[in-house]
JSON list of C-alpha atoms in Angstrom, two decimals:
[
{"chain": "R", "resi": 1, "resn": "MET", "atom": "CA", "xyz": [77.54, 177.12, 105.47]},
{"chain": "R", "resi": 2, "resn": "SER", "atom": "CA", "xyz": [77.09, 173.73, 107.12]},
{"chain": "R", "resi": 3, "resn": "VAL", "atom": "CA", "xyz": [74.28, 173.09, 109.48]},
{"chain": "R", "resi": 4, "resn": "ALA", "atom": "CA", "xyz": [76.92, 170.06, 111.24]},
{"chain": "R", "resi": 5, "resn": "ASP", "atom": "CA", "xyz": [78.74, 170.64, 114.01]},
{"chain": "R", "resi": 6, "resn": "SER", "atom": "CA", "xyz": [82.77, 170.49, 113.37]},
{"chain": "R", "resi": 7, "resn": "ASN", "atom": "CA", "xyz": [83.28, 169.16, 116.03]},
{"chain": "R", "resi": 8, "resn": "ARG", "atom": "CA", "xyz": [84.05, 165.50, 116.97]},
{"chain": "R", "resi": 9, "resn": "THR", "atom": "CA", "xyz": [80.79, 163.61, 118.80]},
{"chain": "R", "resi": 10, "resn": "ILE", "atom": "CA", "xyz": [82.20, 161.48, 121.78]},
{"chain": "R", "resi": 11, "resn": "LEU", "atom": "CA", "xyz": [78.83, 160.26, 123.65]},
{"chain": "R", "resi": 12, "resn": "THR", "atom": "CA", "xyz": [74.90, 160.70, 122.56]},
{"chain": "R", "resi": 13, "resn": "GLY", "atom": "CA", "xyz": [72.16, 159.68, 125.16]},
{"chain": "R", "resi": 14, "resn": "GLU", "atom": "CA", "xyz": [70.45, 161.09, 128.36]},
{"chain": "R", "resi": 15, "resn": "ASN", "atom": "CA", "xyz": [71.74, 162.75, 131.86]},
{"chain": "R", "resi": 16, "resn": "PRO", "atom": "CA", "xyz": [69.22, 163.21, 134.37]},
{"chain": "R", "resi": 17, "resn": "PHE", "atom": "CA", "xyz": [70.57, 165.01, 137.51]},
{"chain": "R", "resi": 18, "resn": "ILE", "atom": "CA", "xyz": [69.31, 165.35, 141.34]},
{"chain": "R", "resi": 19, "resn": "ARG", "atom": "CA", "xyz": [71.38, 167.92, 143.87]},
{"chain": "R", "resi": 20, "resn": "LEU", "atom": "CA", "xyz": [69.51, 168.15, 146.69]},
{"chain": "R", "resi": 21, "resn": "SER", "atom": "CA", "xyz": [70.64, 170.37, 149.98]},
{"chain": "R", "resi": 22, "resn": "ALA", "atom": "CA", "xyz": [68.94, 171.73, 153.16]},
{"chain": "R", "resi": 23, "resn": "LYS", "atom": "CA", "xyz": [68.63, 175.58, 151.69]},
{"chain": "R", "resi": 24, "resn": "ASP", "atom": "CA", "xyz": [69.18, 177.06, 148.59]},
{"chain": "R", "resi": 25, "resn": "GLY", "atom": "CA", "xyz": [73.04, 177.73, 148.06]},
{"chain": "R", "resi": 26, "resn": "ASP", "atom": "CA", "xyz": [74.01, 175.16, 150.78]},
{"chain": "R", "resi": 27, "resn": "PRO", "atom": "CA", "xyz": [76.44, 172.09, 149.88]},
{"chain": "R", "resi": 28, "resn": "ASN", "atom": "CA", "xyz": [74.33, 169.61, 148.01]},
{"chain": "R", "resi": 29, "resn": "SER", "atom": "CA", "xyz": [73.56, 167.15, 150.61]},
{"chain": "R", "resi": 30, "resn": "THR", "atom": "CA", "xyz": [73.00, 164.51, 147.53]},
{"chain": "R", "resi": 31, "resn": "ASP", "atom": "CA", "xyz": [74.27, 164.35, 144.15]},
{"chain": "R", "resi": 32, "resn": "ALA", "atom": "CA", "xyz": [73.11, 162.49, 141.52]},
{"chain": "R", "resi": 33, "resn": "SER", "atom": "CA", "xyz": [74.38, 161.74, 138.01]},
{"chain": "R", "resi": 34, "resn": "PHE", "atom": "CA", "xyz": [72.48, 159.30, 136.43]},
{"chain": "R", "resi": 35, "resn": "TRP", "atom": "CA", "xyz": [73.68, 158.75, 132.64]},
{"chain": "R", "resi": 36, "resn": "ARG", "atom": "CA", "xyz": [71.87, 156.62, 129.85]},
{"chain": "R", "resi": 37, "resn": "ILE", "atom": "CA", "xyz": [74.36, 155.89, 127.16]},
{"chain": "R", "resi": 38, "resn": "ILE", "atom": "CA", "xyz": [73.56, 155.21, 123.22]},
{"chain": "R", "resi": 39, "resn": "PHE", "atom": "CA", "xyz": [77.28, 155.67, 121.88]},
{"chain": "R", "resi": 40, "resn": "CYS", "atom": "CA", "xyz": [80.45, 156.29, 123.33]},
{"chain": "R", "resi": 41, "resn": "PRO", "atom": "CA", "xyz": [83.73, 154.69, 122.72]},
{"chain": "R", "resi": 42, "resn": "ALA", "atom": "CA", "xyz": [83.27, 152.50, 125.47]},
{"chain": "R", "resi": 43, "resn": "GLY", "atom": "CA", "xyz": [79.50, 151.42, 124.42]},
{"chain": "R", "resi": 44, "resn": "PRO", "atom": "CA", "xyz": [76.03, 152.00, 125.49]},
{"chain": "R", "resi": 45, "resn": "GLY", "atom": "CA", "xyz": [75.04, 151.57, 129.07]},
{"chain": "R", "resi": 46, "resn": "HIS", "atom": "CA", "xyz": [73.84, 152.92, 132.73]},
{"chain": "R", "resi": 47, "resn": "VAL", "atom": "CA", "xyz": [75.50, 154.57, 135.49]},
{"chain": "R", "resi": 48, "resn": "LEU", "atom": "CA", "xyz": [74.59, 156.36, 138.00]},
{"chain": "R", "resi": 49, "resn": "TYR", "atom": "CA", "xyz": [77.36, 158.26, 140.40]},
{"chain": "R", "resi": 50, "resn": "LEU", "atom": "CA", "xyz": [75.97, 158.73, 143.87]},
{"chain": "R", "resi": 51, "resn": "LYS", "atom": "CA", "xyz": [76.46, 160.71, 146.65]},
{"chain": "R", "resi": 52, "resn": "SER", "atom": "CA", "xyz": [74.77, 161.27, 149.73]},
{"chain": "R", "resi": 53, "resn": "GLU", "atom": "CA", "xyz": [73.90, 160.86, 153.09]},
{"chain": "R", "resi": 54, "resn": "LEU", "atom": "CA", "xyz": [72.33, 157.58, 152.50]},
{"chain": "R", "resi": 55, "resn": "THR", "atom": "CA", "xyz": [75.71, 156.81, 151.22]},
{"chain": "R", "resi": 56, "resn": "ASP", "atom": "CA", "xyz": [77.28, 157.81, 154.53]},
{"chain": "R", "resi": 57, "resn": "GLY", "atom": "CA", "xyz": [78.82, 160.75, 152.31]},
{"chain": "R", "resi": 58, "resn": "ARG", "atom": "CA", "xyz": [80.88, 158.96, 149.81]},
{"chain": "R", "resi": 59, "resn": "TRP", "atom": "CA", "xyz": [81.21, 158.41, 146.33]},
{"chain": "R", "resi": 60, "resn": "ARG", "atom": "CA", "xyz": [78.96, 154.98, 145.23]},
{"chain": "R", "resi": 61, "resn": "ILE", "atom": "CA", "xyz": [79.11, 153.98, 141.77]},
{"chain": "R", "resi": 62, "resn": "TYR", "atom": "CA", "xyz": [76.54, 151.62, 139.53]},
{"chain": "R", "resi": 63, "resn": "SER", "atom": "CA", "xyz": [76.75, 150.58, 135.85]},
{"chain": "R", "resi": 64, "resn": "ASP", "atom": "CA", "xyz": [75.72, 147.83, 133.54]},
{"chain": "R", "resi": 65, "resn": "ASN", "atom": "CA", "xyz": [79.42, 148.64, 131.65]},
{"chain": "R", "resi": 66, "resn": "ILE", "atom": "CA", "xyz": [82.43, 149.52, 133.93]},
{"chain": "R", "resi": 67, "resn": "ALA", "atom": "CA", "xyz": [84.39, 150.47, 130.61]},
{"chain": "R", "resi": 68, "resn": "MET", "atom": "CA", "xyz": [81.46, 153.07, 129.80]},
{"chain": "R", "resi": 69, "resn": "ALA", "atom": "CA", "xyz": [81.29, 153.95, 133.41]},
{"chain": "R", "resi": 70, "resn": "ARG", "atom": "CA", "xyz": [84.89, 154.30, 133.80]},
{"chain": "R", "resi": 71, "resn": "TRP", "atom": "CA", "xyz": [85.24, 156.22, 130.34]},
{"chain": "R", "resi": 72, "resn": "LEU", "atom": "CA", "xyz": [82.88, 158.83, 131.87]},
{"chain": "R", "resi": 73, "resn": "GLN", "atom": "CA", "xyz": [85.04, 159.11, 135.07]},
{"chain": "R", "resi": 74, "resn": "LYS", "atom": "CA", "xyz": [88.24, 160.35, 133.00]},
{"chain": "R", "resi": 75, "resn": "THR", "atom": "CA", "xyz": [86.29, 162.22, 130.70]},
{"chain": "R", "resi": 76, "resn": "VAL", "atom": "CA", "xyz": [82.88, 164.16, 130.65]},
{"chain": "R", "resi": 77, "resn": "GLN", "atom": "CA", "xyz": [81.51, 163.21, 133.99]},
{"chain": "R", "resi": 78, "resn": "GLY", "atom": "CA", "xyz": [85.21, 163.68, 135.65]},
{"chain": "R", "resi": 79, "resn": "MET", "atom": "CA", "xyz": [85.40, 167.32, 133.78]},
{"chain": "R", "resi": 80, "resn": "LEU", "atom": "CA", "xyz": [81.76, 167.62, 135.48]},
{"chain": "R", "resi": 81, "resn": "ASN", "atom": "CA", "xyz": [82.69, 167.04, 138.76]},
{"chain": "R", "resi": 82, "resn": "PRO", "atom": "CA", "xyz": [86.35, 166.28, 139.62]},
{"chain": "R", "resi": 83, "resn": "GLU", "atom": "CA", "xyz": [85.41, 164.13, 142.42]},
{"chain": "R", "resi": 84, "resn": "LEU", "atom": "CA", "xyz": [84.82, 161.11, 140.38]},
{"chain": "R", "resi": 85, "resn": "LYS", "atom": "CA", "xyz": [88.19, 161.54, 138.63]},
{"chain": "R", "resi": 86, "resn": "ASP", "atom": "CA", "xyz": [89.10, 159.07, 141.00]},
{"chain": "R", "resi": 87, "resn": "LEU", "atom": "CA", "xyz": [89.09, 155.43, 139.40]},
{"chain": "R", "resi": 88, "resn": "ALA", "atom": "CA", "xyz": [89.53, 153.58, 142.76]},
{"chain": "R", "resi": 89, "resn": "ILE", "atom": "CA", "xyz": [85.82, 154.31, 143.48]},
{"chain": "R", "resi": 90, "resn": "PRO", "atom": "CA", "xyz": [84.62, 150.65, 143.26]},
{"chain": "R", "resi": 91, "resn": "VAL", "atom": "CA", "xyz": [81.65, 149.80, 140.44]},
{"chain": "R", "resi": 92, "resn": "THR", "atom": "CA", "xyz": [78.73, 148.23, 141.62]},
{"chain": "R", "resi": 93, "resn": "ASP", "atom": "CA", "xyz": [76.94, 145.80, 139.20]},
{"chain": "R", "resi": 94, "resn": "ALA", "atom": "CA", "xyz": [73.12, 147.40, 138.83]},
{"chain": "R", "resi": 95, "resn": "ALA", "atom": "CA", "xyz": [70.44, 146.51, 136.06]},
{"chain": "R", "resi": 96, "resn": "PHE", "atom": "CA", "xyz": [68.20, 149.65, 135.10]},
{"chain": "R", "resi": 97, "resn": "ASP", "atom": "CA", "xyz": [64.50, 150.35, 134.50]},
{"chain": "R", "resi": 98, "resn": "LYS", "atom": "CA", "xyz": [62.89, 153.99, 133.60]},
{"chain": "R", "resi": 99, "resn": "SER", "atom": "CA", "xyz": [59.27, 154.58, 133.97]},
{"chain": "R", "resi": 100, "resn": "GLY", "atom": "CA", "xyz": [56.70, 157.82, 133.67]},
{"chain": "R", "resi": 101, "resn": "ASP", "atom": "CA", "xyz": [56.11, 160.43, 130.99]},
{"chain": "R", "resi": 102, "resn": "ALA", "atom": "CA", "xyz": [58.69, 163.69, 130.96]},
{"chain": "R", "resi": 103, "resn": "ARG", "atom": "CA", "xyz": [55.40, 165.87, 130.95]},
{"chain": "R", "resi": 104, "resn": "ASP", "atom": "CA", "xyz": [54.77, 165.25, 134.56]},
{"chain": "R", "resi": 105, "resn": "PHE", "atom": "CA", "xyz": [57.51, 162.58, 136.40]},
{"chain": "R", "resi": 106, "resn": "TRP", "atom": "CA", "xyz": [59.91, 160.57, 135.47]},
{"chain": "R", "resi": 107, "resn": "THR", "atom": "CA", "xyz": [61.31, 157.89, 137.65]},
{"chain": "R", "resi": 108, "resn": "GLU", "atom": "CA", "xyz": [64.94, 155.87, 137.04]},
{"chain": "R", "resi": 109, "resn": "HIS", "atom": "CA", "xyz": [65.35, 152.58, 139.00]},
{"chain": "R", "resi": 110, "resn": "VAL", "atom": "CA", "xyz": [68.81, 151.39, 139.83]},
{"chain": "R", "resi": 111, "resn": "SER", "atom": "CA", "xyz": [68.56, 147.84, 141.36]},
{"chain": "R", "resi": 112, "resn": "ALA", "atom": "CA", "xyz": [71.61, 146.37, 142.63]},
{"chain": "R", "resi": 113, "resn": "THR", "atom": "CA", "xyz": [72.60, 143.62, 145.15]},
{"chain": "R", "resi": 114, "resn": "ASP", "atom": "CA", "xyz": [73.04, 146.00, 148.28]},
{"chain": "R", "resi": 115, "resn": "ALA", "atom": "CA", "xyz": [70.49, 148.63, 146.87]},
{"chain": "R", "resi": 116, "resn": "GLU", "atom": "CA", "xyz": [67.50, 149.47, 145.28]},
{"chain": "R", "resi": 117, "resn": "ILE", "atom": "CA", "xyz": [67.33, 153.37, 144.42]},
{"chain": "R", "resi": 118, "resn": "ALA", "atom": "CA", "xyz": [64.76, 155.23, 142.87]},
{"chain": "R", "resi": 119, "resn": "LEU", "atom": "CA", "xyz": [65.23, 158.90, 141.15]},
{"chain": "R", "resi": 120, "resn": "THR", "atom": "CA", "xyz": [62.01, 160.83, 140.79]},
{"chain": "R", "resi": 121, "resn": "TRP", "atom": "CA", "xyz": [61.69, 164.18, 139.00]},
{"chain": "R", "resi": 122, "resn": "HIS", "atom": "CA", "xyz": [58.37, 165.81, 139.01]},
{"chain": "R", "resi": 123, "resn": "GLU", "atom": "CA", "xyz": [56.74, 169.75, 138.29]},
{"chain": "R", "resi": 124, "resn": "ILE", "atom": "CA", "xyz": [58.51, 169.26, 135.43]},
{"chain": "R", "resi": 125, "resn": "GLY", "atom": "CA", "xyz": [58.94, 172.28, 133.20]},
{"chain": "R", "resi": 126, "resn": "GLU", "atom": "CA", "xyz": [59.19, 174.04, 129.72]},
{"chain": "R", "resi": 127, "resn": "PRO", "atom": "CA", "xyz": [62.15, 172.50, 127.72]},
{"chain": "R", "resi": 128, "resn": "LEU", "atom": "CA", "xyz": [65.20, 174.36, 126.81]},
{"chain": "R", "resi": 129, "resn": "LEU", "atom": "CA", "xyz": [67.50, 173.35, 123.81]},
{"chain": "R", "resi": 130, "resn": "ILE", "atom": "CA", "xyz": [71.27, 174.24, 125.01]},
{"chain": "R", "resi": 131, "resn": "HIS", "atom": "CA", "xyz": [74.14, 174.16, 122.94]},
{"chain": "R", "resi": 132, "resn": "THR", "atom": "CA", "xyz": [77.80, 174.98, 123.58]},
{"chain": "R", "resi": 133, "resn": "GLN", "atom": "CA", "xyz": [81.21, 174.54, 121.33]},
{"chain": "R", "resi": 134, "resn": "PRO", "atom": "CA", "xyz": [84.06, 172.86, 123.14]},
{"chain": "R", "resi": 135, "resn": "ASN", "atom": "CA", "xyz": [86.19, 175.84, 124.94]},
{"chain": "R", "resi": 136, "resn": "GLN", "atom": "CA", "xyz": [83.49, 178.41, 124.86]},
{"chain": "R", "resi": 137, "resn": "ALA", "atom": "CA", "xyz": [83.86, 181.26, 126.79]},
{"chain": "R", "resi": 138, "resn": "PRO", "atom": "CA", "xyz": [83.11, 183.19, 129.43]},
{"chain": "R", "resi": 139, "resn": "ASN", "atom": "CA", "xyz": [83.42, 179.64, 131.31]},
{"chain": "R", "resi": 140, "resn": "PRO", "atom": "CA", "xyz": [85.96, 177.62, 128.69]},
{"chain": "R", "resi": 141, "resn": "ARG", "atom": "CA", "xyz": [85.33, 173.33, 129.13]},
{"chain": "R", "resi": 142, "resn": "PRO", "atom": "CA", "xyz": [87.21, 171.08, 127.01]},
{"chain": "R", "resi": 143, "resn": "TYR", "atom": "CA", "xyz": [83.60, 169.79, 125.75]},
{"chain": "R", "resi": 144, "resn": "GLY", "atom": "CA", "xyz": [80.85, 171.32, 123.91]},
{"chain": "R", "resi": 145, "resn": "VAL", "atom": "CA", "xyz": [77.24, 169.62, 124.73]},
{"chain": "R", "resi": 146, "resn": "CYS", "atom": "CA", "xyz": [73.84, 170.21, 122.93]},
{"chain": "R", "resi": 147, "resn": "THR", "atom": "CA", "xyz": [71.15, 169.20, 124.95]},
{"chain": "R", "resi": 148, "resn": "LEU", "atom": "CA", "xyz": [67.45, 169.14, 125.76]},
{"chain": "R", "resi": 149, "resn": "LEU", "atom": "CA", "xyz": [66.98, 170.13, 129.55]},
{"chain": "R", "resi": 150, "resn": "ILE", "atom": "CA", "xyz": [63.93, 169.88, 131.24]},
{"chain": "R", "resi": 151, "resn": "PRO", "atom": "CA", "xyz": [63.67, 171.85, 134.46]},
{"chain": "R", "resi": 152, "resn": "ALA", "atom": "CA", "xyz": [62.26, 169.58, 137.48]},
{"chain": "R", "resi": 153, "resn": "LEU", "atom": "CA", "xyz": [60.97, 171.84, 140.80]},
{"chain": "R", "resi": 154, "resn": "GLY", "atom": "CA", "xyz": [60.41, 168.49, 142.20]},
{"chain": "R", "resi": 155, "resn": "ALA", "atom": "CA", "xyz": [63.04, 165.43, 142.74]},
{"chain": "R", "resi": 156, "resn": "ARG", "atom": "CA", "xyz": [63.24, 163.11, 145.27]},
{"chain": "R", "resi": 157, "resn": "LEU", "atom": "CA", "xyz": [65.87, 160.41, 145.81]},
{"chain": "R", "resi": 158, "resn": "THR", "atom": "CA", "xyz": [65.37, 156.78, 147.80]},
{"chain": "R", "resi": 159, "resn": "VAL", "atom": "CA", "xyz": [67.69, 154.26, 148.75]},
{"chain": "R", "resi": 160, "resn": "ASN", "atom": "CA", "xyz": [66.37, 150.95, 149.73]},
{"chain": "R", "resi": 161, "resn": "GLY", "atom": "CA", "xyz": [63.34, 152.93, 151.14]},
{"chain": "R", "resi": 162, "resn": "GLN", "atom": "CA", "xyz": [64.90, 155.63, 152.49]},
{"chain": "R", "resi": 163, "resn": "GLN", "atom": "CA", "xyz": [64.62, 159.11, 151.08]},
{"chain": "R", "resi": 164, "resn": "ALA", "atom": "CA", "xyz": [67.31, 161.19, 150.85]},
{"chain": "R", "resi": 165, "resn": "LYS", "atom": "CA", "xyz": [67.32, 164.69, 152.88]},
{"chain": "R", "resi": 166, "resn": "GLY", "atom": "CA", "xyz": [66.97, 168.06, 151.33]},
{"chain": "R", "resi": 167, "resn": "GLN", "atom": "CA", "xyz": [65.34, 169.97, 148.39]},
{"chain": "R", "resi": 168, "resn": "PRO", "atom": "CA", "xyz": [66.23, 170.41, 144.93]},
{"chain": "R", "resi": 169, "resn": "PHE", "atom": "CA", "xyz": [65.95, 174.30, 144.92]},
{"chain": "R", "resi": 170, "resn": "SER", "atom": "CA", "xyz": [67.20, 175.01, 140.91]},
{"chain": "R", "resi": 171, "resn": "THR", "atom": "CA", "xyz": [69.45, 171.94, 140.27]},
{"chain": "R", "resi": 172, "resn": "CYS", "atom": "CA", "xyz": [67.56, 169.07, 138.72]},
{"chain": "R", "resi": 173, "resn": "ALA", "atom": "CA", "xyz": [66.73, 168.58, 135.51]},
{"chain": "R", "resi": 174, "resn": "LEU", "atom": "CA", "xyz": [66.13, 165.82, 132.97]},
{"chain": "R", "resi": 175, "resn": "ALA", "atom": "CA", "xyz": [69.02, 166.48, 130.64]},
{"chain": "R", "resi": 176, "resn": "PHE", "atom": "CA", "xyz": [67.56, 164.33, 127.49]},
{"chain": "R", "resi": 177, "resn": "SER", "atom": "CA", "xyz": [68.76, 164.02, 123.72]},
{"chain": "R", "resi": 178, "resn": "GLU", "atom": "CA", "xyz": [72.44, 165.33, 125.53]},
{"chain": "R", "resi": 179, "resn": "SER", "atom": "CA", "xyz": [75.35, 164.85, 123.02]},
{"chain": "R", "resi": 180, "resn": "TRP", "atom": "CA", "xyz": [78.84, 165.82, 123.58]},
{"chain": "R", "resi": 181, "resn": "THR", "atom": "CA", "xyz": [81.46, 167.30, 121.49]},
{"chain": "R", "resi": 182, "resn": "GLU", "atom": "CA", "xyz": [85.42, 167.43, 121.55]},
{"chain": "R", "resi": 183, "resn": "PRO", "atom": "CA", "xyz": [87.37, 169.56, 119.20]},
{"chain": "R", "resi": 184, "resn": "ARG", "atom": "CA", "xyz": [88.73, 167.16, 116.40]}
]
């Protein structure tokens, strides 16, 4: 028996995310999905998909590789959040940097002409290794994923120094070493 996954790997990288809300179970007041892609058909790069009261409740996309950002919208990110399948959402050019140590805190920095954004995770928990196959029951999705998911009890997001409202509850994590697959 082979230890290699028989599916086709379509991307590998990182996908830390922050979801904030006023109360546990309330709709998200902030939804931020950050990607650092090492490999995908559209090349490497970074992208932040952000919707918050700090963006007037509209999706904003920041990237250093528009082709990769659009490819993610058509595939994995669009599957994770159908609102992001809309390719009419503009993509703003941005530069990306990171700081911290995932054992304590982690910050992703996004710099664009109209915004300075910081996403910070803290109160880091124990890592979990998660592996799902494409079309796996009970909630079949067209893609499988293998990820090192590191939960964070604390998170904050700022745009131009203004902090997004809400708390993370149980919906913030550093998803490192993330690889997505599809059937061959």
